[in-house]
PDB file of C-alpha atoms in Angstrom:
ATOM      1  CA  UNK G   1       0.000   0.000   0.000  1.00 92.00           C
ATOM      2  CA  UNK G   2       1.012   3.638  -0.372  1.00 97.00           C
ATOM      3  CA  UNK G   3       0.906   6.667   1.937  1.00 98.00           C
ATOM      4  CA  UNK G   4       0.608  10.219   0.605  1.00 98.00           C
ATOM      5  CA  UNK G   5       1.807  12.885   3.046  1.00 98.00           C
ATOM      6  CA  UNK G   6       0.642  16.423   2.198  1.00 98.00           C
ATOM      7  CA  UNK G   7       2.499  19.381   3.688  1.00 98.00           C
ATOM      8  CA  UNK G   8       1.826  23.067   3.139  1.00 98.00           C
ATOM      9  CA  UNK G   9       4.811  25.138   4.236  1.00 97.00           C
ATOM     10  CA  UNK G  10       5.709  28.800   4.516  1.00 96.00           C
ATOM     11  CA  UNK G  11       9.169  29.847   5.758  1.00 96.00           C
ATOM     12  CA  UNK G  12       9.543  26.658   7.812  1.00 96.00           C
ATOM     13  CA  UNK G  13      12.928  25.381   6.588  1.00 96.00           C
ATOM     14  CA  UNK G  14      13.991  25.095  10.237  1.00 96.00           C
ATOM     15  CA  UNK G  15      11.081  22.739  11.011  1.00 95.00           C
ATOM     16  CA  UNK G  16      11.017  20.459   7.960  1.00 97.00           C
ATOM     17  CA  UNK G  17      14.062  18.316   8.891  1.00 97.00           C
ATOM     18  CA  UNK G  18      12.176  16.721  11.804  1.00 97.00           C
ATOM     19  CA  UNK G  19       9.297  15.795   9.524  1.00 98.00           C
ATOM     20  CA  UNK G  20      11.677  14.457   6.886  1.00 98.00           C
ATOM     21  CA  UNK G  21      13.593  12.342   9.411  1.00 97.00           C
ATOM     22  CA  UNK G  22      10.343  10.927  10.810  1.00 97.00           C
ATOM     23  CA  UNK G  23       9.344   9.827   7.302  1.00 97.00           C
ATOM     24  CA  UNK G  24      12.711   8.128   6.824  1.00 97.00           C
ATOM     25  CA  UNK G  25      12.350   6.332  10.168  1.00 95.00           C
ATOM     26  CA  UNK G  26       8.906   5.118   9.143  1.00 95.00           C
ATOM     27  CA  UNK G  27      10.063   3.680   5.818  1.00 92.00           C
ATOM     28  CA  UNK G  28       9.196   0.020   5.303  1.00 90.00           C
ATOM     29  CA  UNK G  29       9.278  -2.609   2.598  1.00 88.00           C
ATOM     30  CA  UNK G  30       5.583  -3.170   3.295  1.00 89.00           C
ATOM     31  CA  UNK G  31       4.453   0.154   1.840  1.00 93.00           C
ATOM     32  CA  UNK G  32       5.457   3.214  -0.184  1.00 96.00           C
ATOM     33  CA  UNK G  33       5.635   6.828   0.982  1.00 97.00           C
ATOM     34  CA  UNK G  34       5.235   9.913  -1.176  1.00 98.00           C
ATOM     35  CA  UNK G  35       5.721  13.368   0.322  1.00 98.00           C
ATOM     36  CA  UNK G  36       3.807  16.120  -1.473  1.00 98.00           C
ATOM     37  CA  UNK G  37       5.006  19.605  -0.506  1.00 98.00           C
ATOM     38  CA  UNK G  38       3.443  22.914  -1.465  1.00 98.00           C
ATOM     39  CA  UNK G  39       5.721  25.883  -0.803  1.00 98.00           C
ATOM     40  CA  UNK G  40       3.310  28.739  -0.108  1.00 97.00           C
ATOM     41  CA  UNK G  41       5.659  31.518  -1.225  1.00 96.00           C
ATOM     42  CA  UNK G  42       8.527  30.936   1.223  1.00 97.00           C
ATOM     43  CA  UNK G  43      11.451  33.355   1.279  1.00 96.00           C
ATOM     44  CA  UNK G  44      13.821  31.175   3.322  1.00 96.00           C
ATOM     45  CA  UNK G  45      15.870  28.106   2.322  1.00 97.00           C
ATOM     46  CA  UNK G  46      12.884  25.782   1.923  1.00 97.00           C
ATOM     47  CA  UNK G  47      13.377  25.101  -1.789  1.00 97.00           C
ATOM     48  CA  UNK G  48      17.110  24.339  -1.468  1.00 97.00           C
ATOM     49  CA  UNK G  49      16.439  22.082   1.511  1.00 98.00           C
ATOM     50  CA  UNK G  50      13.821  20.069  -0.371  1.00 98.00           C
ATOM     51  CA  UNK G  51      16.071  19.828  -3.437  1.00 97.00           C
ATOM     52  CA  UNK G  52      18.713  18.246  -1.187  1.00 98.00           C
ATOM     53  CA  UNK G  53      16.153  15.734   0.082  1.00 98.00           C
ATOM     54  CA  UNK G  54      15.076  14.896  -3.458  1.00 98.00           C
ATOM     55  CA  UNK G  55      18.702  14.335  -4.464  1.00 97.00           C
ATOM     56  CA  UNK G  56      19.151  11.831  -1.612  1.00 97.00           C
ATOM     57  CA  UNK G  57      16.317   9.758  -3.145  1.00 95.00           C
ATOM     58  CA  UNK G  58      15.412   8.108   0.163  1.00 95.00           C
ATOM     59  CA  UNK G  59      11.671   8.647  -0.325  1.00 96.00           C
ATOM     60  CA  UNK G  60       9.591   9.927  -3.226  1.00 97.00           C
ATOM     61  CA  UNK G  61       9.108  13.702  -2.971  1.00 98.00           C
ATOM     62  CA  UNK G  62       7.006  15.978  -5.175  1.00 98.00           C
ATOM     63  CA  UNK G  63       7.710  19.678  -4.661  1.00 98.00           C
ATOM     64  CA  UNK G  64       5.413  22.484  -5.850  1.00 98.00           C
ATOM     65  CA  UNK G  65       5.293  26.245  -5.399  1.00 97.00           C
ATOM     66  CA  UNK G  66       2.470  28.754  -5.312  1.00 97.00           C
ATOM     67  CA  UNK G  67       2.077  32.418  -4.493  1.00 96.00           C
ATOM     68  CA  UNK G  68       1.245  32.884  -0.830  1.00 95.00           C
ATOM     69  CA  UNK G  69      -2.422  31.892  -0.468  1.00 95.00           C
ATOM     70  CA  UNK G  70      -2.566  29.997   2.807  1.00 94.00           C
ATOM     71  CA  UNK G  71      -2.581  26.417   4.020  1.00 95.00           C
ATOM     72  CA  UNK G  72      -6.077  25.452   2.859  1.00 96.00           C
ATOM     73  CA  UNK G  73      -5.530  26.515  -0.743  1.00 97.00           C
ATOM     74  CA  UNK G  74      -2.155  24.779  -0.719  1.00 98.00           C
ATOM     75  CA  UNK G  75      -3.728  21.471   0.342  1.00 98.00           C
ATOM     76  CA  UNK G  76      -6.545  21.885  -2.190  1.00 98.00           C
ATOM     77  CA  UNK G  77      -3.940  22.400  -4.915  1.00 98.00           C
ATOM     78  CA  UNK G  78      -1.968  19.311  -3.862  1.00 98.00           C
ATOM     79  CA  UNK G  79      -5.034  17.039  -3.982  1.00 98.00           C
ATOM     80  CA  UNK G  80      -4.697  16.254  -7.699  1.00 97.00           C
ATOM     81  CA  UNK G  81      -1.241  14.727  -7.161  1.00 98.00           C
ATOM     82  CA  UNK G  82      -2.196  12.229  -4.436  1.00 98.00           C
ATOM     83  CA  UNK G  83      -1.708   8.607  -5.533  1.00 98.00           C
ATOM     84  CA  UNK G  84      -1.648   6.700  -2.228  1.00 97.00           C
ATOM     85  CA  UNK G  85      -4.490   4.777  -0.624  1.00 97.00           C
ATOM     86  CA  UNK G  86      -3.949   6.765   2.590  1.00 98.00           C
ATOM     87  CA  UNK G  87      -3.885  10.583   2.645  1.00 98.00           C
ATOM     88  CA  UNK G  88      -2.317  12.344   5.666  1.00 98.00           C
ATOM     89  CA  UNK G  89      -2.016  16.099   6.090  1.00 98.00           C
ATOM     90  CA  UNK G  90       1.005  16.927   8.214  1.00 98.00           C
ATOM     91  CA  UNK G  91       1.830  20.531   9.064  1.00 96.00           C
ATOM     92  CA  UNK G  92       5.415  21.655   8.633  1.00 95.00           C
ATOM     93  CA  UNK G  93       5.860  21.934  12.416  1.00 93.00           C
ATOM     94  CA  UNK G  94       4.544  18.399  13.028  1.00 96.00           C
ATOM     95  CA  UNK G  95       6.219  15.028  12.553  1.00 97.00           C
ATOM     96  CA  UNK G  96       5.380  11.340  12.911  1.00 98.00           C
ATOM     97  CA  UNK G  97       5.986   9.026  15.843  1.00 97.00           C
ATOM     98  CA  UNK G  98       8.031   5.876  15.268  1.00 95.00           C
ATOM     99  CA  UNK G  99       5.872   3.075  13.911  1.00 96.00           C
ATOM    100  CA  UNK G 100       3.003   5.420  13.029  1.00 97.00           C
ATOM    101  CA  UNK G 101       2.492   4.029   9.532  1.00 97.00           C
ATOM    102  CA  UNK G 102       2.532   0.428  10.771  1.00 96.00           C
ATOM    103  CA  UNK G 103      -0.398   1.265  13.054  1.00 96.00           C
ATOM    104  CA  UNK G 104      -2.310   2.893  10.208  1.00 97.00           C
ATOM    105  CA  UNK G 105      -1.607   0.000   7.860  1.00 97.00           C
ATOM    106  CA  UNK G 106      -2.927  -2.502  10.412  1.00 96.00           C
ATOM    107  CA  UNK G 107      -6.198  -0.587  10.761  1.00 96.00           C
ATOM    108  CA  UNK G 108      -6.489  -0.142   7.019  1.00 96.00           C
ATOM    109  CA  UNK G 109      -6.018  -3.863   6.323  1.00 96.00           C
ATOM    110  CA  UNK G 110      -8.678  -4.763   8.873  1.00 96.00           C
ATOM    111  CA  UNK G 111     -11.204  -2.316   7.421  1.00 96.00           C
ATOM    112  CA  UNK G 112     -10.369  -1.919   3.726  1.00 91.00           C
ATOM    113  CA  UNK G 113     -13.594  -3.575   2.584  1.00 94.00           C
ATOM    114  CA  UNK G 114     -15.745  -1.067   4.428  1.00 95.00           C
ATOM    115  CA  UNK G 115     -17.292   1.743   2.421  1.00 96.00           C
ATOM    116  CA  UNK G 116     -18.528   3.846   5.359  1.00 97.00           C
ATOM    117  CA  UNK G 117     -15.150   5.044   6.694  1.00 98.00           C
ATOM    118  CA  UNK G 118     -13.425   8.307   5.799  1.00 98.00           C
ATOM    119  CA  UNK G 119     -10.494   8.272   8.229  1.00 98.00           C
ATOM    120  CA  UNK G 120      -8.560   6.574  10.995  1.00 98.00           C
ATOM    121  CA  UNK G 121      -8.161   8.904  13.968  1.00 98.00           C
ATOM    122  CA  UNK G 122      -5.173   8.810  16.320  1.00 98.00           C
ATOM    123  CA  UNK G 123      -3.849  10.938  19.173  1.00 98.00           C
ATOM    124  CA  UNK G 124      -1.317  13.756  18.910  1.00 97.00           C
ATOM    125  CA  UNK G 125       1.340  14.637  21.477  1.00 96.00           C
ATOM    126  CA  UNK G 126       3.418  17.753  22.039  1.00 94.00           C
ATOM    127  CA  UNK G 127       7.214  17.804  22.024  1.00 90.00           C
ATOM    128  CA  UNK G 128       7.194  16.948  25.751  1.00 92.00           C
ATOM    129  CA  UNK G 129       5.160  13.780  25.182  1.00 93.00           C
ATOM    130  CA  UNK G 130       1.892  15.140  26.561  1.00 94.00           C
ATOM    131  CA  UNK G 131      -1.379  14.097  24.942  1.00 96.00           C
ATOM    132  CA  UNK G 132      -2.894  17.115  23.183  1.00 94.00           C
ATOM    133  CA  UNK G 133      -6.412  16.391  24.363  1.00 94.00           C
ATOM    134  CA  UNK G 134      -8.297  13.458  25.820  1.00 97.00           C
ATOM    135  CA  UNK G 135      -8.572   9.884  24.600  1.00 97.00           C
ATOM    136  CA  UNK G 136     -11.352   8.491  22.438  1.00 98.00           C
ATOM    137  CA  UNK G 137     -14.392   7.081  24.221  1.00 96.00           C
ATOM    138  CA  UNK G 138     -15.701   5.151  21.201  1.00 97.00           C
ATOM    139  CA  UNK G 139     -14.035   2.978  18.577  1.00 97.00           C
ATOM    140  CA  UNK G 140     -16.175   4.529  15.841  1.00 98.00           C
ATOM    141  CA  UNK G 141     -17.589   8.033  15.722  1.00 98.00           C
ATOM    142  CA  UNK G 142     -17.819  11.199  13.621  1.00 98.00           C
ATOM    143  CA  UNK G 143     -15.825  14.362  14.130  1.00 98.00           C
ATOM    144  CA  UNK G 144     -18.991  16.265  15.054  1.00 98.00           C
ATOM    145  CA  UNK G 145     -20.101  13.694  17.613  1.00 98.00           C
ATOM    146  CA  UNK G 146     -16.582  13.455  19.043  1.00 98.00           C
ATOM    147  CA  UNK G 147     -16.370  17.140  19.932  1.00 98.00           C
ATOM    148  CA  UNK G 148     -20.012  18.107  20.394  1.00 98.00           C
ATOM    149  CA  UNK G 149     -21.517  15.007  22.032  1.00 97.00           C
ATOM    150  CA  UNK G 150     -18.692  12.882  23.472  1.00 97.00           C
ATOM    151  CA  UNK G 151     -16.626  15.572  25.193  1.00 96.00           C
ATOM    152  CA  UNK G 152     -13.627  15.309  22.875  1.00 97.00           C
ATOM    153  CA  UNK G 153     -10.849  17.846  23.478  1.00 96.00           C
ATOM    154  CA  UNK G 154      -7.613  18.816  21.769  1.00 95.00           C
ATOM    155  CA  UNK G 155      -6.208  17.936  18.380  1.00 94.00           C
ATOM    156  CA  UNK G 156      -6.329  14.527  16.736  1.00 97.00           C
ATOM    157  CA  UNK G 157      -4.284  13.115  13.844  1.00 98.00           C
ATOM    158  CA  UNK G 158      -6.224  11.795  10.868  1.00 98.00           C
ATOM    159  CA  UNK G 159      -5.252   9.300   8.187  1.00 98.00           C
ATOM    160  CA  UNK G 160      -7.867   9.649   5.443  1.00 98.00           C
ATOM    161  CA  UNK G 161      -9.058   7.062   2.970  1.00 98.00           C
ATOM    162  CA  UNK G 162      -7.942   8.816  -0.221  1.00 98.00           C
ATOM    163  CA  UNK G 163     -10.888   7.602  -2.284  1.00 97.00           C
ATOM    164  CA  UNK G 164     -13.233   9.405   0.109  1.00 98.00           C
ATOM    165  CA  UNK G 165     -11.055  12.430   0.914  1.00 98.00           C
ATOM    166  CA  UNK G 166     -10.774  13.338  -2.788  1.00 98.00           C
ATOM    167  CA  UNK G 167     -14.505  14.025  -2.863  1.00 98.00           C
ATOM    168  CA  UNK G 168     -14.081  17.031  -0.542  1.00 98.00           C
ATOM    169  CA  UNK G 169     -12.190  20.337  -0.476  1.00 98.00           C
ATOM    170  CA  UNK G 170     -11.581  23.071   2.052  1.00 98.00           C
ATOM    171  CA  UNK G 171     -14.281  25.642   1.326  1.00 97.00           C
ATOM    172  CA  UNK G 172     -13.023  29.210   1.629  1.00 97.00           C
ATOM    173  CA  UNK G 173     -15.308  32.244   1.520  1.00 97.00           C
ATOM    174  CA  UNK G 174     -14.715  35.747   0.103  1.00 95.00           C
ATOM    175  CA  UNK G 175     -11.112  34.960  -0.886  1.00 93.00           C
ATOM    176  CA  UNK G 176     -10.203  34.228   2.719  1.00 95.00           C
ATOM    177  CA  UNK G 177      -7.073  32.235   3.508  1.00 93.00           C
ATOM    178  CA  UNK G 178      -8.216  30.077   6.399  1.00 94.00           C
ATOM    179  CA  UNK G 179     -11.186  28.203   7.794  1.00 94.00           C
ATOM    180  CA  UNK G 180     -11.460  25.495  10.418  1.00 95.00           C
ATOM    181  CA  UNK G 181     -10.871  21.996   9.038  1.00 97.00           C
ATOM    182  CA  UNK G 182     -14.012  20.965  10.920  1.00 97.00           C
ATOM    183  CA  UNK G 183     -16.197  22.598   8.275  1.00 98.00           C
ATOM    184  CA  UNK G 184     -15.071  19.934   5.812  1.00 98.00           C
ATOM    185  CA  UNK G 185     -15.062  17.157   8.417  1.00 98.00           C
ATOM    186  CA  UNK G 186     -18.708  17.781   9.268  1.00 98.00           C
ATOM    187  CA  UNK G 187     -19.692  17.376   5.627  1.00 98.00           C
ATOM    188  CA  UNK G 188     -17.854  14.054   5.575  1.00 98.00           C
ATOM    189  CA  UNK G 189     -19.639  13.073   8.798  1.00 98.00           C
ATOM    190  CA  UNK G 190     -22.978  13.010   6.982  1.00 96.00           C
ATOM    191  CA  UNK G 191     -22.003   9.961   4.920  1.00 97.00           C
ATOM    192  CA  UNK G 192     -19.026   8.386   6.697  1.00 98.00           C
ATOM    193  CA  UNK G 193     -17.471   7.829  10.104  1.00 98.00           C
ATOM    194  CA  UNK G 194     -14.011   7.519  11.661  1.00 98.00           C
ATOM    195  CA  UNK G 195     -12.342   4.555  13.315  1.00 98.00           C
ATOM    196  CA  UNK G 196     -10.500   5.681  16.458  1.00 98.00           C
ATOM    197  CA  UNK G 197      -7.270   4.421  17.988  1.00 98.00           C
ATOM    198  CA  UNK G 198      -5.860   5.607  21.343  1.00 98.00           C
ATOM    199  CA  UNK G 199      -2.257   5.482  20.177  1.00 97.00           C
ATOM    200  CA  UNK G 200      -0.004   8.360  19.201  1.00 97.00           C
ATOM    201  CA  UNK G 201       0.596   9.073  15.519  1.00 97.00           C
ATOM    202  CA  UNK G 202       1.962  12.614  15.373  1.00 97.00           C
ATOM    203  CA  UNK G 203       4.039  15.086  17.386  1.00 97.00           C
ATOM    204  CA  UNK G 204       3.188  18.798  17.235  1.00 94.00           C
ATOM    205  CA  UNK G 205       5.513  21.728  17.908  1.00 85.00           C
ATOM    206  CA  UNK G 206       3.555  24.986  17.652  1.00 71.00           C
ATOM    207  CA  UNK G 207       5.424  27.948  16.193  1.00 64.00           C
ATOM    208  CA  UNK G 208       4.988  31.525  17.415  1.00 60.00           C
ATOM    209  CA  UNK G 209       3.760  32.648  13.988  1.00 55.00           C
ATOM    210  CA  UNK G 210       1.499  29.625  13.472  1.00 52.00           C
ATOM    211  CA  UNK G 211      -2.264  29.535  13.015  1.00 52.00           C
ATOM    212  CA  UNK G 212      -3.061  27.946  16.370  1.00 52.00           C
ATOM    213  CA  UNK G 213      -1.144  30.444  18.502  1.00 52.00           C
ATOM    214  CA  UNK G 214      -2.714  33.325  16.591  1.00 64.00           C
ATOM    215  CA  UNK G 215      -6.221  31.930  16.302  1.00 72.00           C
ATOM    216  CA  UNK G 216      -7.989  35.099  17.521  1.00 79.00           C
ATOM    217  CA  UNK G 217      -6.495  37.129  14.683  1.00 80.00           C
ATOM    218  CA  UNK G 218      -7.423  34.347  12.267  1.00 84.00           C
ATOM    219  CA  UNK G 219     -11.029  34.694  13.449  1.00 86.00           C
ATOM    220  CA  UNK G 220     -11.046  38.434  12.734  1.00 88.00           C
ATOM    221  CA  UNK G 221      -9.223  38.095   9.403  1.00 89.00           C
ATOM    222  CA  UNK G 222     -11.291  35.150   8.092  1.00 93.00           C
ATOM    223  CA  UNK G 223     -14.819  35.613   9.485  1.00 96.00           C
ATOM    224  CA  UNK G 224     -16.984  34.541   6.533  1.00 97.00           C
ATOM    225  CA  UNK G 225     -15.818  30.922   6.553  1.00 96.00           C
ATOM    226  CA  UNK G 226     -16.405  30.691  10.285  1.00 97.00           C
ATOM    227  CA  UNK G 227     -19.845  32.285   9.945  1.00 97.00           C
ATOM    228  CA  UNK G 228     -20.786  29.595   7.430  1.00 98.00           C
ATOM    229  CA  UNK G 229     -19.259  26.886   9.633  1.00 97.00           C
ATOM    230  CA  UNK G 230     -21.438  27.772  12.632  1.00 98.00           C
ATOM    231  CA  UNK G 231     -24.480  28.368  10.422  1.00 98.00           C
ATOM    232  CA  UNK G 232     -24.071  24.875   8.941  1.00 98.00           C
ATOM    233  CA  UNK G 233     -23.882  23.371  12.429  1.00 98.00           C
ATOM    234  CA  UNK G 234     -27.126  25.068  13.425  1.00 97.00           C
ATOM    235  CA  UNK G 235     -28.892  24.292  10.139  1.00 96.00           C
ATOM    236  CA  UNK G 236     -27.498  20.929   9.023  1.00 95.00           C
ATOM    237  CA  UNK G 237     -26.131  18.928  11.947  1.00 96.00           C
ATOM    238  CA  UNK G 238     -28.078  16.628  14.250  1.00 93.00           C
ATOM    239  CA  UNK G 239     -28.102  18.519  17.571  1.00 93.00           C
ATOM    240  CA  UNK G 240     -29.852  15.713  19.449  1.00 93.00           C
ATOM    241  CA  UNK G 241     -27.536  14.713  22.278  1.00 95.00           C
ATOM    242  CA  UNK G 242     -25.522  17.945  22.155  1.00 96.00           C
ATOM    243  CA  UNK G 243     -25.238  19.390  25.696  1.00 97.00           C
ATOM    244  CA  UNK G 244     -26.869  22.775  26.220  1.00 96.00           C
ATOM    245  CA  UNK G 245     -23.502  24.417  26.931  1.00 96.00           C
ATOM    246  CA  UNK G 246     -22.221  23.267  23.529  1.00 97.00           C
ATOM    247  CA  UNK G 247     -25.327  24.607  21.798  1.00 96.00           C
ATOM    248  CA  UNK G 248     -24.694  27.955  23.505  1.00 96.00           C
ATOM    249  CA  UNK G 249     -21.060  27.822  22.363  1.00 96.00           C
ATOM    250  CA  UNK G 250     -22.208  27.471  18.754  1.00 97.00           C
ATOM    251  CA  UNK G 251     -24.758  30.272  19.012  1.00 97.00           C
ATOM    252  CA  UNK G 252     -22.313  32.672  20.726  1.00 96.00           C
ATOM    253  CA  UNK G 253     -19.816  32.139  17.916  1.00 96.00           C
ATOM    254  CA  UNK G 254     -22.507  32.389  15.253  1.00 97.00           C
ATOM    255  CA  UNK G 255     -23.418  35.811  16.656  1.00 97.00           C
ATOM    256  CA  UNK G 256     -19.744  36.822  16.838  1.00 96.00           C
ATOM    257  CA  UNK G 257     -19.104  35.972  13.191  1.00 97.00           C
ATOM    258  CA  UNK G 258     -22.417  37.482  12.174  1.00 97.00           C
ATOM    259  CA  UNK G 259     -21.178  40.695  13.773  1.00 96.00           C
ATOM    260  CA  UNK G 260     -17.779  40.445  12.050  1.00 95.00           C
ATOM    261  CA  UNK G 261     -19.292  39.786   8.609  1.00 96.00           C
ATOM    262  CA  UNK G 262     -22.417  41.919   8.832  1.00 96.00           C
ATOM    263  CA  UNK G 263     -24.510  38.819   8.042  1.00 97.00           C
ATOM    264  CA  UNK G 264     -27.907  38.119   9.587  1.00 96.00           C
ATOM    265  CA  UNK G 265     -28.111  35.732  12.523  1.00 97.00           C
ATOM    266  CA  UNK G 266     -31.897  35.582  12.746  1.00 96.00           C
ATOM    267  CA  UNK G 267     -32.609  33.298   9.813  1.00 96.00           C
ATOM    268  CA  UNK G 268     -36.087  31.762   9.462  1.00 94.00           C
ATOM    269  CA  UNK G 269     -34.793  28.410   8.180  1.00 96.00           C
ATOM    270  CA  UNK G 270     -33.205  27.638  11.562  1.00 96.00           C
ATOM    271  CA  UNK G 271     -35.248  25.576  14.003  1.00 93.00           C
ATOM    272  CA  UNK G 272     -37.331  27.269  16.667  1.00 94.00           C
ATOM    273  CA  UNK G 273     -35.070  26.401  19.616  1.00 93.00           C
ATOM    274  CA  UNK G 274     -31.971  27.813  17.962  1.00 95.00           C
ATOM    275  CA  UNK G 275     -33.864  30.913  16.780  1.00 96.00           C
ATOM    276  CA  UNK G 276     -35.170  31.593  20.283  1.00 96.00           C
ATOM    277  CA  UNK G 277     -31.697  31.362  21.798  1.00 96.00           C
ATOM    278  CA  UNK G 278     -30.248  33.598  19.070  1.00 97.00           C
ATOM    279  CA  UNK G 279     -32.930  36.249  19.720  1.00 97.00           C
ATOM    280  CA  UNK G 280     -32.255  36.166  23.474  1.00 97.00           C
ATOM    281  CA  UNK G 281     -28.491  36.376  23.068  1.00 97.00           C
ATOM    282  CA  UNK G 282     -28.183  38.684  20.055  1.00 97.00           C
ATOM    283  CA  UNK G 283     -27.888  42.089  21.787  1.00 97.00           C
ATOM    284  CA  UNK G 284     -25.516  41.023  24.594  1.00 96.00           C
ATOM    285  CA  UNK G 285     -23.632  38.931  22.036  1.00 96.00           C
ATOM    286  CA  UNK G 286     -23.094  41.923  19.755  1.00 96.00           C
ATOM    287  CA  UNK G 287     -21.857  44.001  22.692  1.00 96.00           C
ATOM    288  CA  UNK G 288     -19.350  41.280  23.622  1.00 94.00           C
ATOM    289  CA  UNK G 289     -18.336  40.958  19.957  1.00 94.00           C
ATOM    290  CA  UNK G 290     -17.586  44.688  19.783  1.00 92.00           C
ATOM    291  CA  UNK G 291     -15.371  44.463  22.878  1.00 91.00           C
ATOM    292  CA  UNK G 292     -13.674  41.328  21.551  1.00 88.00           C
ATOM    293  CA  UNK G 293     -12.775  42.933  18.219  1.00 86.00           C
ATOM    294  CA  UNK G 294     -11.542  46.080  19.934  1.00 85.00           C
ATOM    295  CA  UNK G 295      -9.293  44.005  22.198  1.00 84.00           C
ATOM    296  CA  UNK G 296      -7.861  42.018  19.257  1.00 79.00           C
ATOM    297  CA  UNK G 297      -7.163  45.177  17.258  1.00 76.00           C
ATOM    298  CA  UNK G 298      -5.315  46.697  20.198  1.00 68.00           C
ATOM    299  CA  UNK G 299      -3.178  43.604  20.823  1.00 66.00           C
TER     300      UNK G 299
END
């Protein structure tokens, strides 16, 4: 079998060696690895570094360049080049644990006849070996149920079934550069599910300039995608079994991104319970949104 590793990178030449070395350590005669890299307009030594790796010919590497457009567009543009049965998106500041691909291969072989699976989900750890969230409570679930019904926390590492993953793209609004991956995951949840494994697959080292550490500014700079994400939760997802506090979380953020985009939050197609809560929370929510934006702009 074959693994396709997709990496979008921007000025991360200092980080890529750890990812490269983890791919070399995970090499096996039992499968192939291809590393697909999209350089998102880097101005450091990324291209020379990757050329050196290609010259070593230890794994198959495909290197592409684009004008700076952001991670999501970079991954969308790499999709056409994926040839492996398993598709893994690995950020440039992440890398794989030893034996990660063996674990994925075992799960894949046990479930390759199933047509209702879109990914195998594993745990992620930080550079100090700490789990970046809690463990899975169920062997099979969806991303929506995991975080909105089962109390899931933190990041998880996903190994997608390529045949399914190729049906979906990251949907960006108004030429924005970023949106939560969960918007795409929730669309996949409608037709497929994940198989979960409480073992570590990936190590994450957050960078100061990265998306996660600057998420509040990402919210303000990319509000339309987030507005649609929370609207789709309220309009499309099965909220039965979602705790009231989680429903409030969704509505608070829907109001926030409605404020940031100037879009309506009171929409007649939403169900009565959600509409009632939106009406009750709209004025105080807009006041909090104003203060939030002011604080972010001053920081």
